[in-house]
PDB file of C-alpha atoms in Angstrom:
ATOM      1  CA  UNK A   1      47.685  -7.025   4.126  1.00 46.00           C
ATOM      2  CA  UNK A   2      43.991  -7.225   3.204  1.00 51.00           C
ATOM      3  CA  UNK A   3      42.905  -6.801  -0.360  1.00 56.00           C
ATOM      4  CA  UNK A   4      39.166  -6.704  -1.180  1.00 59.00           C
ATOM      5  CA  UNK A   5      37.749  -5.413   2.107  1.00 60.00           C
ATOM      6  CA  UNK A   6      35.727  -2.279   2.628  1.00 62.00           C
ATOM      7  CA  UNK A   7      36.438   0.644   4.938  1.00 62.00           C
ATOM      8  CA  UNK A   8      33.282   0.052   7.005  1.00 61.00           C
ATOM      9  CA  UNK A   9      34.105  -3.590   7.764  1.00 65.00           C
ATOM     10  CA  UNK A  10      35.326  -4.586  11.215  1.00 70.00           C
ATOM     11  CA  UNK A  11      34.388  -1.217  12.706  1.00 75.00           C
ATOM     12  CA  UNK A  12      34.447  -1.620  16.511  1.00 81.00           C
ATOM     13  CA  UNK A  13      31.901   1.162  17.088  1.00 85.00           C
ATOM     14  CA  UNK A  14      29.401  -0.488  14.723  1.00 83.00           C
ATOM     15  CA  UNK A  15      30.056  -3.870  16.302  1.00 85.00           C
ATOM     16  CA  UNK A  16      29.399  -2.660  19.859  1.00 92.00           C
ATOM     17  CA  UNK A  17      26.277  -0.792  18.708  1.00 93.00           C
ATOM     18  CA  UNK A  18      24.937  -3.981  17.131  1.00 92.00           C
ATOM     19  CA  UNK A  19      25.753  -6.123  20.163  1.00 95.00           C
ATOM     20  CA  UNK A  20      24.179  -3.577  22.514  1.00 96.00           C
ATOM     21  CA  UNK A  21      21.026  -3.497  20.384  1.00 95.00           C
ATOM     22  CA  UNK A  22      20.756  -7.290  20.492  1.00 96.00           C
ATOM     23  CA  UNK A  23      21.290  -7.235  24.254  1.00 97.00           C
ATOM     24  CA  UNK A  24      18.483  -4.689  24.767  1.00 97.00           C
ATOM     25  CA  UNK A  25      16.117  -6.653  22.516  1.00 96.00           C
ATOM     26  CA  UNK A  26      16.753  -9.759  24.631  1.00 97.00           C
ATOM     27  CA  UNK A  27      16.650  -8.035  28.053  1.00 97.00           C
ATOM     28  CA  UNK A  28      13.417  -6.198  27.335  1.00 96.00           C
ATOM     29  CA  UNK A  29      11.710  -9.208  25.692  1.00 97.00           C
ATOM     30  CA  UNK A  30      10.975  -7.158  22.600  1.00 97.00           C
ATOM     31  CA  UNK A  31      10.594 -10.170  20.304  1.00 96.00           C
ATOM     32  CA  UNK A  32       7.924 -11.608  22.625  1.00 97.00           C
ATOM     33  CA  UNK A  33       6.242  -8.191  22.702  1.00 97.00           C
ATOM     34  CA  UNK A  34       6.141  -8.124  18.906  1.00 96.00           C
ATOM     35  CA  UNK A  35       4.680 -11.627  18.795  1.00 96.00           C
ATOM     36  CA  UNK A  36       1.994 -10.910  21.403  1.00 97.00           C
ATOM     37  CA  UNK A  37       0.911  -7.540  20.065  1.00 97.00           C
ATOM     38  CA  UNK A  38       1.259  -8.667  16.455  1.00 96.00           C
ATOM     39  CA  UNK A  39      -1.159 -11.523  17.163  1.00 96.00           C
ATOM     40  CA  UNK A  40      -3.632  -9.078  18.739  1.00 97.00           C
ATOM     41  CA  UNK A  41      -3.326  -6.762  15.738  1.00 97.00           C
ATOM     42  CA  UNK A  42      -3.974  -9.550  13.241  1.00 97.00           C
ATOM     43  CA  UNK A  43      -7.069 -10.697  15.161  1.00 97.00           C
ATOM     44  CA  UNK A  44      -8.503  -7.186  15.178  1.00 97.00           C
ATOM     45  CA  UNK A  45      -7.665  -6.619  11.512  1.00 97.00           C
ATOM     46  CA  UNK A  46      -9.360  -9.902  10.584  1.00 97.00           C
ATOM     47  CA  UNK A  47     -12.475  -8.773  12.454  1.00 97.00           C
ATOM     48  CA  UNK A  48     -12.366  -5.595  10.369  1.00 97.00           C
ATOM     49  CA  UNK A  49     -12.094  -7.763   7.264  1.00 97.00           C
ATOM     50  CA  UNK A  50     -15.419  -9.338   8.181  1.00 95.00           C
ATOM     51  CA  UNK A  51     -17.062  -5.897   8.284  1.00 95.00           C
ATOM     52  CA  UNK A  52     -15.458  -4.357   5.206  1.00 95.00           C
ATOM     53  CA  UNK A  53     -15.547  -6.294   1.927  1.00 94.00           C
ATOM     54  CA  UNK A  54     -12.847  -3.948   0.588  1.00 96.00           C
ATOM     55  CA  UNK A  55     -10.334  -5.756   2.803  1.00 97.00           C
ATOM     56  CA  UNK A  56      -9.264  -8.517   0.444  1.00 97.00           C
ATOM     57  CA  UNK A  57      -6.585  -9.972   2.707  1.00 97.00           C
ATOM     58  CA  UNK A  58      -4.981  -9.531   6.103  1.00 98.00           C
ATOM     59  CA  UNK A  59      -1.557 -11.051   6.572  1.00 96.00           C
ATOM     60  CA  UNK A  60       1.507 -10.775   8.712  1.00 96.00           C
ATOM     61  CA  UNK A  61       3.682 -12.090  11.468  1.00 93.00           C
ATOM     62  CA  UNK A  62       4.983 -10.313  14.525  1.00 92.00           C
ATOM     63  CA  UNK A  63       5.366  -6.634  13.771  1.00 94.00           C
ATOM     64  CA  UNK A  64       5.125  -6.910  10.010  1.00 95.00           C
ATOM     65  CA  UNK A  65       1.521  -7.004   8.889  1.00 94.00           C
ATOM     66  CA  UNK A  66      -0.732  -5.512   6.288  1.00 96.00           C
ATOM     67  CA  UNK A  67      -4.211  -5.019   4.895  1.00 97.00           C
ATOM     68  CA  UNK A  68      -4.798  -5.473   1.192  1.00 98.00           C
ATOM     69  CA  UNK A  69      -7.611  -3.249  -0.089  1.00 97.00           C
ATOM     70  CA  UNK A  70      -9.597  -4.370  -3.118  1.00 97.00           C
ATOM     71  CA  UNK A  71     -12.446  -2.939  -5.165  1.00 94.00           C
ATOM     72  CA  UNK A  72     -14.113  -6.328  -5.429  1.00 93.00           C
ATOM     73  CA  UNK A  73     -13.636  -9.251  -3.010  1.00 90.00           C
ATOM     74  CA  UNK A  74     -14.080 -11.806  -5.790  1.00 93.00           C
ATOM     75  CA  UNK A  75     -11.825 -10.382  -8.501  1.00 94.00           C
ATOM     76  CA  UNK A  76      -9.421  -8.871  -5.944  1.00 94.00           C
ATOM     77  CA  UNK A  77      -8.937  -5.835  -8.191  1.00 96.00           C
ATOM     78  CA  UNK A  78      -6.592  -3.519  -6.237  1.00 97.00           C
ATOM     79  CA  UNK A  79      -8.204  -0.473  -4.637  1.00 97.00           C
ATOM     80  CA  UNK A  80      -5.210   1.841  -5.014  1.00 97.00           C
ATOM     81  CA  UNK A  81      -7.172   5.084  -4.702  1.00 96.00           C
ATOM     82  CA  UNK A  82      -8.914   3.885  -1.549  1.00 97.00           C
ATOM     83  CA  UNK A  83      -5.614   2.775  -0.018  1.00 97.00           C
ATOM     84  CA  UNK A  84      -4.047   6.163  -0.678  1.00 97.00           C
ATOM     85  CA  UNK A  85      -7.079   7.964   0.749  1.00 97.00           C
ATOM     86  CA  UNK A  86      -6.942   5.824   3.920  1.00 97.00           C
ATOM     87  CA  UNK A  87      -3.201   6.498   4.219  1.00 97.00           C
ATOM     88  CA  UNK A  88      -3.686  10.270   4.095  1.00 97.00           C
ATOM     89  CA  UNK A  89      -6.652  10.196   6.459  1.00 97.00           C
ATOM     90  CA  UNK A  90      -4.548   8.205   8.959  1.00 97.00           C
ATOM     91  CA  UNK A  91      -1.706  10.708   8.569  1.00 97.00           C
ATOM     92  CA  UNK A  92      -4.137  13.522   9.408  1.00 97.00           C
ATOM     93  CA  UNK A  93      -4.965  11.630  12.620  1.00 97.00           C
ATOM     94  CA  UNK A  94      -1.332  11.109  13.604  1.00 96.00           C
ATOM     95  CA  UNK A  95      -0.592   7.627  12.248  1.00 97.00           C
ATOM     96  CA  UNK A  96       2.087   6.980   9.649  1.00 96.00           C
ATOM     97  CA  UNK A  97       2.713   3.808   7.642  1.00 96.00           C
ATOM     98  CA  UNK A  98       3.566   2.817   4.088  1.00 96.00           C
ATOM     99  CA  UNK A  99       1.695   1.474   1.092  1.00 96.00           C
ATOM    100  CA  UNK A 100       3.002  -1.588  -0.709  1.00 96.00           C
ATOM    101  CA  UNK A 101       2.015  -2.530  -4.255  1.00 96.00           C
ATOM    102  CA  UNK A 102      -0.294   0.491  -4.294  1.00 96.00           C
ATOM    103  CA  UNK A 103      -3.128  -1.121  -2.331  1.00 97.00           C
ATOM    104  CA  UNK A 104      -1.644  -2.765   0.764  1.00 98.00           C
ATOM    105  CA  UNK A 105      -1.469  -0.806   4.010  1.00 97.00           C
ATOM    106  CA  UNK A 106       1.832  -2.030   5.455  1.00 97.00           C
ATOM    107  CA  UNK A 107       2.576  -1.716   9.157  1.00 96.00           C
ATOM    108  CA  UNK A 108       6.002  -2.150  10.745  1.00 96.00           C
ATOM    109  CA  UNK A 109       5.766  -0.674  14.243  1.00 95.00           C
ATOM    110  CA  UNK A 110       8.779  -0.362  16.536  1.00 95.00           C
ATOM    111  CA  UNK A 111       9.572  -3.299  18.818  1.00 95.00           C
ATOM    112  CA  UNK A 112       8.913  -1.099  21.867  1.00 96.00           C
ATOM    113  CA  UNK A 113       5.262  -0.505  20.899  1.00 96.00           C
ATOM    114  CA  UNK A 114       2.831  -0.695  23.828  1.00 97.00           C
ATOM    115  CA  UNK A 115      -0.644  -2.208  23.779  1.00 97.00           C
ATOM    116  CA  UNK A 116      -2.110   1.260  24.296  1.00 98.00           C
ATOM    117  CA  UNK A 117      -0.251   2.571  21.241  1.00 97.00           C
ATOM    118  CA  UNK A 118      -1.356  -0.440  19.200  1.00 97.00           C
ATOM    119  CA  UNK A 119      -4.988   0.123  20.166  1.00 97.00           C
ATOM    120  CA  UNK A 120      -4.710   3.790  19.152  1.00 97.00           C
ATOM    121  CA  UNK A 121      -3.231   2.816  15.780  1.00 97.00           C
ATOM    122  CA  UNK A 122      -5.883   0.181  15.098  1.00 97.00           C
ATOM    123  CA  UNK A 123      -8.653   2.617  16.030  1.00 97.00           C
ATOM    124  CA  UNK A 124      -7.250   5.230  13.640  1.00 98.00           C
ATOM    125  CA  UNK A 125      -6.996   2.630  10.873  1.00 97.00           C
ATOM    126  CA  UNK A 126     -10.550   1.436  11.379  1.00 97.00           C
ATOM    127  CA  UNK A 127     -12.011   4.952  11.610  1.00 97.00           C
ATOM    128  CA  UNK A 128     -10.135   6.073   8.506  1.00 97.00           C
ATOM    129  CA  UNK A 129     -11.069   2.969   6.551  1.00 97.00           C
ATOM    130  CA  UNK A 130     -14.720   3.373   7.548  1.00 96.00           C
ATOM    131  CA  UNK A 131     -14.777   7.040   6.571  1.00 95.00           C
ATOM    132  CA  UNK A 132     -13.140   6.437   3.191  1.00 94.00           C
ATOM    133  CA  UNK A 133     -15.239   3.312   2.552  1.00 88.00           C
ATOM    134  CA  UNK A 134     -18.426   5.345   3.019  1.00 86.00           C
ATOM    135  CA  UNK A 135     -17.100   8.166   0.807  1.00 85.00           C
ATOM    136  CA  UNK A 136     -15.943   5.805  -1.960  1.00 75.00           C
ATOM    137  CA  UNK A 137     -19.219   3.918  -2.137  1.00 72.00           C
ATOM    138  CA  UNK A 138     -17.441   0.627  -2.803  1.00 64.00           C
TER     139      UNK A 138
END
């Protein structure tokens, strides 16, 4: 007799799905892929930061990284409108991501991402940021 457990606990189908997922992640070296490509992404985003003063910060690890957009690099006032404009311009070009805190472009690509796909995404981000940066006049 078990009192205090939930219906979804100890579900064998969920357990095998989880174990199979872990097995695939290990067999296909997906954690190493995330580390390698995530490092490449951060390097490229930091180069962008050097060209665009509206990039107040670039941060991340593995396949969780982001670009914080600011109106002023000294005060770090959030550039929410610019971030939203970049988001929608990227969507128009086929790239989807989320905004965090209103001004941080947040990227969480799938573990199976290829270098070619990463390069496409980074190109779209840079083009969109450049276009909106010019329009905004910041």
